[in-house]
CSV table of C-alpha atoms in Angstrom, one decimal:
chain,number,residue,atom,x,y,z
A,20,MET,CA,32.6,18.6,1.2
A,21,TYR,CA,34.4,15.3,2.0
A,22,GLN,CA,31.5,14.3,4.2
A,23,ILE,CA,29.1,14.7,1.3
A,24,ASN,CA,31.3,12.7,-1.0
A,25,ALA,CA,31.9,9.9,1.5
A,26,CYS,CA,28.2,9.6,2.3
A,27,GLY,CA,27.3,9.7,-1.4
A,28,ALA,CA,29.7,6.8,-2.0
A,29,LEU,CA,28.2,4.8,0.9
A,30,ARG,CA,24.7,5.4,-0.5
A,31,ASN,CA,25.7,4.1,-3.9
A,32,LEU,CA,27.5,1.1,-2.4
A,33,SER,CA,24.4,0.2,-0.3
A,34,TYR,CA,21.8,0.8,-3.0
A,35,GLY,CA,19.6,-2.3,-3.8
A,36,ARG,CA,19.1,-5.8,-2.6
A,37,GLN,CA,22.0,-7.0,-4.6
A,38,ASN,CA,24.3,-5.0,-2.3
A,39,ASP,CA,23.4,-6.5,1.0
A,40,GLU,CA,26.9,-7.7,1.6
A,41,ASN,CA,28.1,-4.0,1.3
A,42,LYS,CA,25.5,-3.0,3.8
A,43,ARG,CA,26.8,-5.6,6.3
A,44,GLY,CA,30.3,-4.3,5.6
A,45,ILE,CA,29.3,-0.8,6.5
A,46,LYS,CA,27.6,-2.0,9.7
A,47,ASN,CA,30.5,-4.2,10.7
A,48,SER,CA,32.9,-1.2,10.2
A,49,GLY,CA,31.0,0.9,12.7
A,50,GLY,CA,29.2,2.7,9.9
A,51,ILE,CA,25.8,3.0,11.7
A,52,GLU,CA,27.4,4.7,14.7
A,53,ALA,CA,29.4,7.1,12.5
A,54,LEU,CA,26.3,8.0,10.4
A,55,VAL,CA,24.3,8.7,13.6
A,56,HIS,CA,27.1,10.9,15.0
A,57,LEU,CA,27.1,12.9,11.7
A,58,LEU,CA,23.3,13.2,11.7
A,59,CYS,CA,23.3,14.6,15.2
A,60,ARG,CA,26.2,17.0,14.6
A,61,SER,CA,25.7,18.3,11.1
A,62,GLN,CA,23.5,21.3,10.3
A,63,GLU,CA,23.7,20.9,6.6
A,64,THR,CA,20.5,19.7,5.0
A,65,GLU,CA,22.4,17.9,2.2
A,66,VAL,CA,24.5,15.9,4.7
A,67,LYS,CA,21.3,14.9,6.6
A,68,GLU,CA,19.7,13.8,3.3
A,69,LEU,CA,22.6,11.6,2.5
A,70,VAL,CA,23.0,10.1,5.9
A,71,THR,CA,19.3,9.2,6.1
A,72,GLY,CA,19.6,7.9,2.5
A,73,VAL,CA,22.4,5.5,3.5
A,74,LEU,CA,20.4,4.3,6.5
A,75,TRP,CA,17.3,3.8,4.4
A,76,ASN,CA,19.3,1.6,2.0
A,77,MET,CA,20.8,-0.4,4.9
A,78,SER,CA,17.5,-0.8,6.6
A,79,SER,CA,16.2,-3.0,3.8
A,80,CYS,CA,18.7,-5.8,4.9
A,81,GLU,CA,16.9,-8.0,7.4
A,82,ASP,CA,19.9,-8.8,9.6
A,83,ILE,CA,20.8,-5.1,10.0
A,84,LYS,CA,17.4,-3.9,11.1
A,85,ARG,CA,17.9,-4.6,14.8
A,86,SER,CA,21.2,-2.8,14.8
A,87,ILE,CA,19.6,0.3,13.2
A,88,ILE,CA,16.8,0.2,15.8
A,89,ASP,CA,19.2,-0.1,18.7
A,90,GLU,CA,21.8,2.4,17.5
A,91,ALA,CA,19.9,4.9,15.3
A,92,LEU,CA,16.2,5.0,16.2
A,93,ALA,CA,16.4,7.7,18.9
A,94,ALA,CA,18.6,9.9,16.8
A,95,ILE,CA,16.4,9.7,13.7
A,96,VAL,CA,13.3,10.5,15.7
A,97,CYS,CA,14.9,13.4,17.7
A,98,ASN,CA,16.8,14.9,14.8
A,99,VAL,CA,14.5,14.4,11.9
A,100,ILE,CA,11.0,13.0,12.6
A,101,LYS,CA,10.1,15.3,15.5
A,102,PRO,CA,11.5,18.6,14.3
A,103,HIS,CA,10.3,18.2,10.7
A,104,SER,CA,6.9,16.7,11.3
A,105,GLY,CA,5.4,20.0,12.5
A,106,TRP,CA,3.9,18.3,15.6
A,107,ASP,CA,6.2,20.3,18.0
A,108,PRO,CA,5.5,24.0,17.8
A,109,VAL,CA,8.9,24.8,19.2
A,110,CYS,CA,10.7,23.2,16.3
A,111,CYS,CA,11.3,24.5,12.8
A,112,GLY,CA,7.8,23.9,11.5
A,113,ASP,CA,6.1,21.7,9.0
A,114,THR,CA,8.8,20.3,6.6
A,115,CYS,CA,7.5,16.8,6.6
A,116,PHE,CA,7.5,16.6,2.8
A,117,SER,CA,11.3,17.3,2.6
A,118,THR,CA,13.7,14.7,1.3
A,119,VAL,CA,15.3,14.2,4.7
A,120,PHE,CA,12.0,13.4,6.3
A,121,ARG,CA,11.0,11.1,3.5
A,122,ASN,CA,14.3,9.2,3.9
A,123,ALA,CA,14.0,9.0,7.7
A,124,SER,CA,10.5,7.7,7.5
A,125,GLY,CA,11.6,5.2,5.0
A,126,VAL,CA,14.2,3.8,7.5
A,127,LEU,CA,11.5,3.5,10.2
A,128,ARG,CA,9.1,1.9,7.7
A,129,ASN,CA,11.6,-0.9,6.9
A,130,VAL,CA,12.7,-1.6,10.5
A,131,SER,CA,9.1,-1.5,11.8
A,132,SER,CA,8.5,-4.9,10.2
A,133,ALA,CA,11.4,-6.6,12.1
A,134,GLY,CA,9.3,-8.4,14.7
A,135,GLU,CA,8.1,-7.9,18.3
A,136,HIS,CA,11.3,-6.2,19.4
A,137,ALA,CA,11.1,-3.6,16.6
A,138,ARG,CA,7.4,-2.9,17.3
A,139,GLY,CA,8.1,-2.5,21.0
A,140,CYS,CA,11.0,0.0,20.5
A,141,LEU,CA,9.1,2.1,18.0
A,142,ARG,CA,5.9,2.2,20.1
A,143,ASN,CA,7.8,3.3,23.1
A,144,CYS,CA,9.8,5.9,21.2
A,145,GLU,CA,8.7,9.2,22.7
A,146,HIS,CA,6.4,11.3,20.5
A,147,LEU,CA,6.9,9.1,17.4
A,148,VAL,CA,3.3,8.0,17.0
A,149,GLU,CA,2.1,11.5,17.6
A,150,CYS,CA,4.4,12.9,14.9
A,151,LEU,CA,3.3,10.2,12.4
A,152,LEU,CA,-0.4,10.9,13.0
A,153,TYR,CA,0.2,14.6,12.7
A,154,VAL,CA,1.9,14.2,9.3
A,155,VAL,CA,-1.0,12.1,8.0
A,156,ARG,CA,-3.5,14.6,9.3
A,157,ALA,CA,-1.6,17.5,7.7
A,158,ALA,CA,-1.4,15.7,4.4
A,159,ILE,CA,-5.1,15.0,4.4
A,160,GLU,CA,-5.9,18.7,5.2
A,161,LYS,CA,-3.6,19.9,2.4
A,162,ASN,CA,-4.8,17.2,0.0
A,163,ASN,CA,-1.3,16.0,-0.5
A,164,ILE,CA,-1.6,12.3,0.2
A,165,GLY,CA,-0.2,10.6,-2.9
A,166,ASN,CA,3.5,10.9,-2.0
A,167,LYS,CA,6.2,8.6,-0.5
A,168,THR,CA,6.2,10.4,2.9
A,169,VAL,CA,2.5,9.7,3.6
A,170,GLU,CA,3.0,6.1,2.3
A,171,ASN,CA,5.9,5.6,4.7
A,172,CYS,CA,4.0,7.0,7.7
A,173,VAL,CA,0.9,5.0,7.1
A,174,CYS,CA,3.0,1.8,6.6
A,175,ILE,CA,4.8,2.5,9.9
A,176,LEU,CA,1.4,3.0,11.7
A,177,ARG,CA,0.1,-0.2,10.2
A,178,ASN,CA,3.1,-2.2,11.5
A,179,LEU,CA,2.8,-0.6,14.9
A,180,SER,CA,-0.9,-1.5,15.0
A,181,TYR,CA,-0.1,-5.1,14.1
A,182,ARG,CA,-0.5,-7.4,17.1
A,183,CYS,CA,-1.2,-4.4,19.3
A,184,GLN,CA,-2.8,-6.7,21.8
A,185,GLU,CA,0.8,-7.8,22.8
A,186,VAL,CA,1.2,-4.5,24.6
A,187,GLU,CA,-1.1,-5.7,27.3
A,188,ASP,CA,-0.6,-9.5,26.9
A,189,PRO,CA,2.4,-10.8,25.0
A,190,ASN,CA,0.7,-14.2,24.9
A,191,TYR,CA,-2.7,-13.0,23.8
A,192,ASP,CA,-2.7,-15.1,20.6
A,193,LYS,CA,-2.3,-18.4,22.6
A,194,HIS,CA,-5.6,-17.9,24.4
A,195,PRO,CA,-8.9,-19.3,23.0
A,196,PHE,CA,-10.6,-16.8,20.8
A,197,ILE,CA,-14.0,-15.6,22.2
A,198,THR,CA,-16.4,-14.4,19.5
A,199,GLN,CA,-17.9,-11.0,19.8
A,200,ASP,CA,-21.2,-12.0,18.1
A,201,ARG,CA,-24.1,-10.4,19.9
A,202,ALA,CA,-27.2,-12.1,18.8
A,203,ILE,CA,-30.1,-9.8,18.6
A,204,PRO,CA,-33.4,-11.5,18.2
A,205,SER,CA,-35.6,-10.1,15.4
A,206,SER,CA,-39.4,-10.1,15.5
A,207,SER,CA,-42.2,-8.1,14.0
A,208,LYS,CA,-42.6,-6.2,17.3
A,209,GLY,CA,-39.0,-6.0,18.5
A,210,GLU,CA,-35.8,-4.4,17.1
A,211,ASN,CA,-35.4,-4.7,13.4
A,212,LEU,CA,-31.9,-5.3,12.1
A,213,GLY,CA,-32.6,-3.3,8.9
A,214,CYS,CA,-30.9,0.0,8.4
A,215,PHE,CA,-33.9,2.1,9.5
A,216,GLY,CA,-35.3,0.0,12.4
A,217,THR,CA,-39.0,-1.2,12.4
A,218,SER,CA,-41.2,0.4,9.8
A,219,LYS,CA,-44.7,-0.3,8.5
A,220,LYS,CA,-43.7,0.7,5.0
A,221,LYS,CA,-40.4,-0.4,3.5
A,222,LYS,CA,-38.4,2.0,1.5
A,223,GLU,CA,-36.1,1.0,-1.4
A,224,VAL,CA,-32.5,2.3,-0.8
A,225,SER,CA,-29.2,1.8,-2.5
A,226,ALA,CA,-26.5,-0.3,-1.0
A,227,THR,CA,-24.3,2.8,-0.4
A,228,GLU,CA,-27.1,4.7,1.3
A,229,ALA,CA,-27.9,1.8,3.5
A,230,LEU,CA,-24.3,1.3,4.5
A,231,GLN,CA,-23.9,5.0,5.3
A,232,ASP,CA,-27.1,5.5,7.2
A,233,TYR,CA,-26.8,2.5,9.5
A,234,SER,CA,-26.7,4.1,12.9
A,235,ILE,CA,-24.3,3.2,15.6
A,236,SER,CA,-25.4,0.6,18.1
A,237,THR,CA,-26.5,1.5,21.7
A,238,GLU,CA,-24.1,-1.3,22.7
A,239,TYR,CA,-21.2,0.9,21.5
A,240,SER,CA,-19.0,1.5,24.5
A,241,LYS,CA,-18.8,5.3,24.7
A,242,SER,CA,-16.9,5.1,28.0
A,243,SER,CA,-14.0,3.5,26.3
A,244,VAL,CA,-13.6,6.3,23.8
A,245,THR,CA,-11.4,9.0,25.0
A,246,ASN,CA,-10.2,12.2,23.3
A,247,SER,CA,-7.0,11.5,21.4
A,248,GLN,CA,-5.3,14.5,23.0
A,249,MET,CA,-5.6,12.7,26.3
A,250,ASN,CA,-3.8,9.6,25.1
A,251,LYS,CA,-0.1,9.7,24.7
A,252,GLY,CA,2.3,7.7,22.5
A,253,TYR,CA,1.2,4.3,21.2
A,254,GLU,CA,-2.2,4.5,22.9
A,255,GLN,CA,-3.2,6.7,20.0
A,256,LEU,CA,-2.8,3.8,17.6
A,257,TRP,CA,-6.1,2.2,18.6
A,258,GLN,CA,-8.2,5.2,19.4
A,259,PRO,CA,-11.5,5.4,17.3
A,260,GLU,CA,-10.6,8.9,16.2
A,261,VAL,CA,-7.7,7.5,14.1
A,262,VAL,CA,-10.3,5.7,12.0
A,263,GLN,CA,-11.2,9.1,10.4
A,264,TYR,CA,-7.7,9.5,9.1
A,265,TYR,CA,-7.6,6.0,7.5
A,266,LEU,CA,-11.0,6.4,5.9
A,267,SER,CA,-10.1,9.8,4.4
A,268,LEU,CA,-7.0,8.2,2.8
A,269,LEU,CA,-9.1,5.2,1.6
A,270,GLN,CA,-11.6,7.6,0.0
A,271,SER,CA,-9.1,9.9,-1.7
A,272,CYS,CA,-5.7,8.2,-2.2
A,273,SER,CA,-4.7,6.3,-5.3
A,274,ASN,CA,-1.4,5.0,-4.1
A,275,PRO,CA,-1.8,1.2,-3.7
A,276,GLU,CA,0.9,1.0,-1.0
A,277,THR,CA,-0.9,3.6,1.2
A,278,LEU,CA,-4.3,2.0,0.5
A,279,GLU,CA,-3.0,-1.5,1.5
A,280,ALA,CA,-1.5,-0.1,4.7
A,281,CYS,CA,-4.8,1.5,5.8
A,282,TYR,CA,-6.3,-1.8,7.0
A,283,TRP,CA,-5.9,-3.1,10.5
A,284,GLN,CA,-7.4,-5.6,13.0
A,285,PRO,CA,-10.1,-3.5,14.6
A,286,SER,CA,-11.2,-3.7,18.2
A,287,ILE,CA,-14.9,-3.7,19.3
A,288,ASP,CA,-15.2,0.0,19.5
A,289,ILE,CA,-13.3,0.7,16.3
A,290,ARG,CA,-15.5,-1.8,14.4
A,291,ALA,CA,-18.5,0.3,15.5
A,292,THR,CA,-16.7,3.6,14.7
A,293,VAL,CA,-16.0,2.4,11.1
A,294,ARG,CA,-19.7,2.0,10.6
A,295,LYS,CA,-20.5,5.3,12.3
A,296,GLU,CA,-18.0,7.1,10.1
A,297,LYS,CA,-19.5,5.6,7.0
A,298,GLY,CA,-16.5,3.5,6.2
A,299,LEU,CA,-18.3,0.4,5.0
A,300,PRO,CA,-19.3,1.7,1.6
A,301,ILE,CA,-15.7,2.9,1.0
A,302,LEU,CA,-14.4,-0.6,1.7
A,303,VAL,CA,-17.0,-2.3,-0.5
A,304,GLU,CA,-16.2,0.0,-3.4
A,305,LEU,CA,-12.5,-0.7,-3.1
A,306,LEU,CA,-13.2,-4.4,-3.5
A,307,ARG,CA,-13.7,-3.6,-7.2
A,308,MET,CA,-10.2,-2.4,-7.6
A,309,GLU,CA,-7.9,-4.5,-9.9
A,310,VAL,CA,-4.9,-4.2,-7.5
A,311,ASP,CA,-4.7,-7.6,-5.8
A,312,ARG,CA,-3.0,-6.6,-2.6
A,313,VAL,CA,-5.5,-3.8,-2.0
A,314,VAL,CA,-8.4,-6.2,-2.5
A,315,CYS,CA,-6.7,-8.7,-0.1
A,316,ALA,CA,-6.4,-6.0,2.5
A,317,VAL,CA,-10.0,-4.8,2.0
A,318,ALA,CA,-11.3,-8.4,2.3
A,319,THR,CA,-9.3,-8.9,5.5
A,320,ALA,CA,-10.7,-5.7,7.0
A,321,LEU,CA,-14.2,-6.6,6.1
A,322,ARG,CA,-13.7,-10.1,7.7
A,323,ASN,CA,-12.6,-8.5,10.9
A,324,LEU,CA,-15.4,-5.8,10.8
A,325,ALA,CA,-17.9,-8.6,10.3
A,326,ILE,CA,-17.3,-9.8,13.8
A,327,ASP,CA,-19.6,-7.0,14.8
A,328,GLN,CA,-23.2,-8.3,14.3
A,329,ARG,CA,-24.5,-5.1,12.7
A,330,ASN,CA,-21.5,-4.9,10.3
A,331,LYS,CA,-22.1,-8.5,9.4
A,332,GLU,CA,-25.7,-7.8,8.4
A,333,LEU,CA,-24.7,-5.0,6.1
A,334,ILE,CA,-21.7,-6.7,4.6
A,335,GLY,CA,-23.9,-9.8,3.9
A,336,LYS,CA,-26.6,-7.7,2.3
A,337,TYR,CA,-24.6,-5.3,0.2
A,338,ALA,CA,-21.1,-6.8,-0.4
A,339,MET,CA,-21.8,-10.5,-1.2
A,340,ARG,CA,-21.8,-10.1,-5.0
A,341,ASP,CA,-18.6,-8.1,-4.9
A,342,LEU,CA,-17.0,-10.8,-2.7
A,343,VAL,CA,-18.1,-13.6,-4.9
A,344,GLN,CA,-16.7,-11.8,-8.0
A,345,LYS,CA,-13.3,-11.9,-6.4
A,346,LEU,CA,-13.3,-15.7,-6.2
A,347,PRO,CA,-11.8,-17.7,-9.1
A,348,SER,CA,-14.4,-18.5,-11.8
A,349,GLY,CA,-12.3,-21.0,-13.8
A,350,ASN,CA,-11.7,-18.4,-16.5
A,351,VAL,CA,-7.9,-18.1,-16.8
A,352,GLN,CA,-7.9,-14.4,-17.8
A,353,HIS,CA,-10.1,-13.5,-14.9
A,354,ASP,CA,-8.3,-15.6,-12.3
A,355,GLN,CA,-4.6,-14.9,-13.2
A,356,ASN,CA,-4.2,-11.8,-11.1
A,357,THR,CA,-5.9,-13.1,-7.9
A,358,SER,CA,-3.4,-14.4,-5.3
A,359,ASP,CA,-4.0,-17.2,-2.8
A,360,ASP,CA,-3.9,-14.7,0.0
A,361,THR,CA,-6.7,-12.7,-1.5
A,362,ILE,CA,-8.8,-15.8,-2.1
A,363,THR,CA,-8.3,-16.9,1.5
A,364,ALA,CA,-9.3,-13.5,2.8
A,365,VAL,CA,-12.5,-13.4,0.7
A,366,LEU,CA,-13.4,-16.9,1.8
A,367,ALA,CA,-12.9,-16.0,5.4
A,368,THR,CA,-15.1,-13.0,5.0
A,369,ILE,CA,-17.9,-15.0,3.3
A,370,ASN,CA,-17.7,-17.7,6.0
A,371,GLU,CA,-18.0,-15.2,8.8
A,372,VAL,CA,-21.1,-13.6,7.1
A,373,ILE,CA,-23.0,-16.8,6.3
A,374,LYS,CA,-22.2,-19.1,9.2
A,375,LYS,CA,-25.3,-18.3,11.2
A,376,ASN,CA,-27.4,-16.7,8.5
A,377,PRO,CA,-29.3,-18.8,5.9
A,378,GLU,CA,-30.4,-15.6,4.1
A,379,PHE,CA,-26.8,-14.8,3.2
A,380,SER,CA,-26.1,-18.4,2.4
A,381,ARG,CA,-28.9,-18.1,-0.1
A,382,SER,CA,-27.4,-14.8,-1.4
A,383,LEU,CA,-24.1,-16.6,-1.9
A,384,LEU,CA,-26.0,-19.3,-4.0
A,385,ASP,CA,-27.8,-16.6,-6.1
A,386,ALA,CA,-24.5,-14.8,-6.8
A,387,GLY,CA,-23.0,-18.0,-8.3
A,388,GLY,CA,-20.8,-18.7,-5.3
A,389,ILE,CA,-21.3,-22.5,-5.2
A,390,ASP,CA,-19.9,-23.0,-8.7
A,391,ARG,CA,-16.8,-20.9,-7.8
A,392,LEU,CA,-16.3,-22.7,-4.4
A,393,MET,CA,-16.5,-26.1,-6.0
A,394,ASN,CA,-14.1,-25.0,-8.8
A,395,ILE,CA,-11.6,-24.1,-6.0
A,396,SER,CA,-12.1,-27.2,-3.9
A,397,ARG,CA,-11.5,-29.5,-6.8
A,398,ARG,CA,-8.3,-27.8,-8.1
A,399,LYS,CA,-5.8,-29.2,-5.6
A,400,GLU,CA,-3.0,-28.9,-8.2
A,401,LYS,CA,-3.6,-25.1,-8.6
A,402,TYR,CA,-4.4,-23.8,-5.1
A,403,THR,CA,-2.6,-24.1,-1.8
A,404,SER,CA,-4.0,-26.5,0.9
A,405,CYS,CA,-5.2,-23.5,2.9
A,406,VAL,CA,-7.3,-22.2,0.0
A,407,ILE,CA,-8.7,-25.7,-0.6
A,408,LYS,CA,-9.5,-26.1,3.1
A,409,PHE,CA,-11.2,-22.7,3.4
A,410,ALA,CA,-13.4,-23.3,0.3
A,411,SER,CA,-14.4,-26.7,1.7
A,412,GLN,CA,-15.3,-25.1,5.0
A,413,VAL,CA,-17.5,-22.5,3.4
A,414,LEU,CA,-19.3,-25.2,1.4
A,415,TYR,CA,-19.7,-27.2,4.7
A,416,THR,CA,-21.1,-24.1,6.4
A,417,MET,CA,-23.7,-23.7,3.6
A,418,TRP,CA,-24.8,-27.3,4.1
A,419,GLN,CA,-25.4,-26.7,7.8
A,420,HIS,CA,-28.4,-24.5,7.0
A,421,HIS,CA,-31.0,-27.3,6.9
A,422,GLU,CA,-33.8,-25.1,5.6
A,423,LEU,CA,-31.8,-24.5,2.4
A,424,ARG,CA,-31.1,-28.1,1.5
A,425,ASP,CA,-34.2,-28.5,-0.6
A,426,VAL,CA,-33.2,-25.3,-2.5
A,427,TYR,CA,-29.7,-26.7,-3.1
A,428,LYS,CA,-31.2,-30.0,-4.4
A,429,LYS,CA,-33.6,-28.2,-6.7
A,430,ASN,CA,-30.5,-26.5,-8.2
A,431,GLY,CA,-28.9,-29.9,-8.8
A,432,TRP,CA,-26.6,-30.0,-5.8
A,433,LYS,CA,-26.1,-33.0,-3.6
A,434,GLU,CA,-24.7,-33.4,-0.1
A,435,GLN,CA,-21.5,-34.8,-1.5
A,436,ASP,CA,-21.0,-31.5,-3.3
A,437,PHE,CA,-20.9,-29.7,0.0
A,438,ILE,CA,-19.0,-32.2,2.2
A,439,SER,CA,-15.8,-33.4,0.5
A,440,LYS,CA,-14.0,-36.6,1.5
A,441,ASN,CA,-11.0,-34.5,2.7
A,442,PHE,CA,-13.3,-32.5,5.0
A,443,THR,CA,-14.7,-35.3,7.1
A,444,ALA,CA,-12.3,-34.5,9.9
A,445,HIS,CA,-13.7,-31.1,10.2
A,446,SER,CA,-17.3,-32.2,10.5
A,447,THR,CA,-17.1,-32.8,14.2
A,448,PRO,CA,-18.2,-29.9,16.5
A,449,PRO,CA,-14.8,-28.9,17.9
A,450,SER,CA,-13.5,-28.2,14.4
A,451,SER,CA,-16.7,-27.1,12.7
A,452,PRO,CA,-16.7,-23.7,11.0
A,453,ASN,CA,-19.0,-22.4,13.7
A,454,ASN,CA,-16.5,-23.3,16.4
A,455,ALA,CA,-14.9,-20.2,17.9
A,456,ASN,CA,-11.3,-21.5,17.6
A,457,ASN,CA,-11.6,-22.7,14.0
A,458,THR,CA,-9.0,-20.9,11.8
A,459,LEU,CA,-11.7,-19.1,9.8
A,460,ASN,CA,-13.3,-17.7,13.0
A,461,ARG,CA,-10.2,-15.9,14.3
A,462,PRO,CA,-9.5,-12.3,13.3
A,463,MET,CA,-6.9,-11.8,10.6
A,464,ALA,CA,-4.0,-9.5,10.8
A,465,SER,CA,-0.9,-8.7,8.6
A,466,GLN,CA,2.0,-6.3,8.6
A,467,GLY,CA,3.8,-4.5,5.8
A,468,ARG,CA,7.1,-5.9,4.5
A,469,THR,CA,10.2,-4.2,3.2
A,470,ARG,CA,9.4,-2.9,-0.3
A,471,TYR,CA,11.6,-2.9,-3.4
A,472,GLU,CA,10.0,-0.7,-6.0
A,473,ASP,CA,10.6,1.6,-8.9
A,474,ARG,CA,7.8,4.1,-8.2
A,475,THR,CA,10.1,6.7,-6.5
A,476,ILE,CA,10.5,10.5,-6.5
A,477,GLN,CA,12.7,11.5,-9.4
A,478,ARG,CA,16.1,13.1,-8.9
A,479,ALA,CA,16.3,16.9,-9.3
A,480,PRO,CA,18.4,17.6,-12.4
A,481,SER,CA,20.3,20.3,-10.6
A,482,SER,CA,22.0,18.1,-8.1
A,483,SER,CA,23.7,14.7,-8.0
A,484,TYR,CA,22.5,14.1,-4.5
A,485,ARG,CA,19.0,15.6,-3.9
A,486,ASN,CA,15.8,13.5,-4.2
A,487,ASN,CA,17.7,10.3,-4.9
A,488,ASP,CA,15.5,7.4,-3.8
A,489,SER,CA,17.0,5.6,-0.9
A,490,SER,CA,14.5,2.9,-0.3
A,491,GLY,CA,16.7,0.1,-1.2
A,492,ALA,CA,14.7,-0.3,-4.3
A,493,VAL,CA,15.7,-2.2,-7.4
A,494,MET,CA,16.6,0.5,-9.9
A,495,SER,CA,14.8,1.3,-13.1
A,496,ASN,CA,16.7,1.5,-16.3
A,497,ASN,CA,17.2,5.2,-16.2
A,498,GLU,CA,18.4,5.0,-12.6
A,499,SER,CA,21.0,2.3,-13.6
A,500,ALA,CA,22.4,4.6,-16.2
A,501,LEU,CA,22.8,7.4,-13.7
A,502,LEU,CA,24.6,5.4,-11.0
A,503,SER,CA,27.9,4.9,-12.7
A,504,GLU,CA,28.0,8.6,-13.5
A,505,MET,CA,27.2,9.4,-9.8
A,506,VAL,CA,29.9,7.1,-8.5
A,507,ARG,CA,32.5,8.7,-10.8
A,508,LYS,CA,31.6,12.2,-9.6
A,509,GLN,CA,31.4,11.4,-5.9
A,510,LEU,CA,34.6,9.4,-5.7
């Protein structure tokens, strides 16, 4: 009983961002080593819940994350993640929705954002990736995806997928970016880029039908797709089969944290797989959400998917109006919930789509995009320099389509509207929006950060210990009232 009381006190002392000094004190007193020893030795579920709860709280402190990785990672995976995930048939079975697994996955979620060392350690941790993917698959099959456990697992997978190129080449981002555009000539006799190939009689189809029915390219490299069962460890992170899990979550999940974490920087094969698995209409639909960070992640995913020529055609044809609607209009009520990160992601997507296609530049004009772009580029006091630069680059890209200049002029626009004084430095070929090493032309990637939130699983009324949130979250009012009572009972 003394172990339960001691762990309960440590959990309370380490709860929340305001107690980071307490977390450092626990670490400096050998607390991580002692907690790991107890986790490995104890057979009591309640003790394991409390130990992982303390570690979850501590893992929200940035300067403790590396110590937790070095001292506790192996023990957490061996004693909680692997046996409770259900992946190993020798272990106790599928108990991945238990409190102890939720706490342990919360620890890994927080530390997975601690940089290259953290990503490397977690990727190389034996069976971790397999267990996380197994839990996600099990949750999808059981239609139990709106919980903290799934959220934690998907966020870990997102962070381990971040900068995955560094596995092969740690300096990959220092190399010039080579675009993957594969220009396919269109002619009346040759291959048609439309959804159904060449046809004498055109058929009207909805945007969703077109996005779903677009067949996979013959250039899709089947030789590089291997069965996920043949790939071990972190190699499974970038297998096309994993796309099906993410798309299932995107289609059914309502948890913004999980939705945000389902976006990644796709490789050539995965970009094609998303199209094959009918993922594009799901992404376009999610652009209409009112949750800013989800929209930002969707726009980023679309921008990366648009590197594929066929995806670009579909996104330009069926997503342009939705993209434009996410740009600030000058209406305060409409614009107040849109972050600069989201605006930047949307602008990058639009630029990728229009830069070599006058048809989509015309679509941008027809959707009211020029007014919104100019509104952004002229509001230097409101938007960051990056947003202003991206908006100016999109306008510049539009002006490069010589065949549309008369159309612009008929609508009252002049050359000065498209090429701002501050953008003259970017009008030279090496820095133009069509140059491969321009910022807008490089794929975008992001990772999840440590979260402090109130949306947590409620405590069970029968116990002072069970189901206590251990995420390091800022407590809601009812949780604050309970803490003093818990401290009094446990001490």
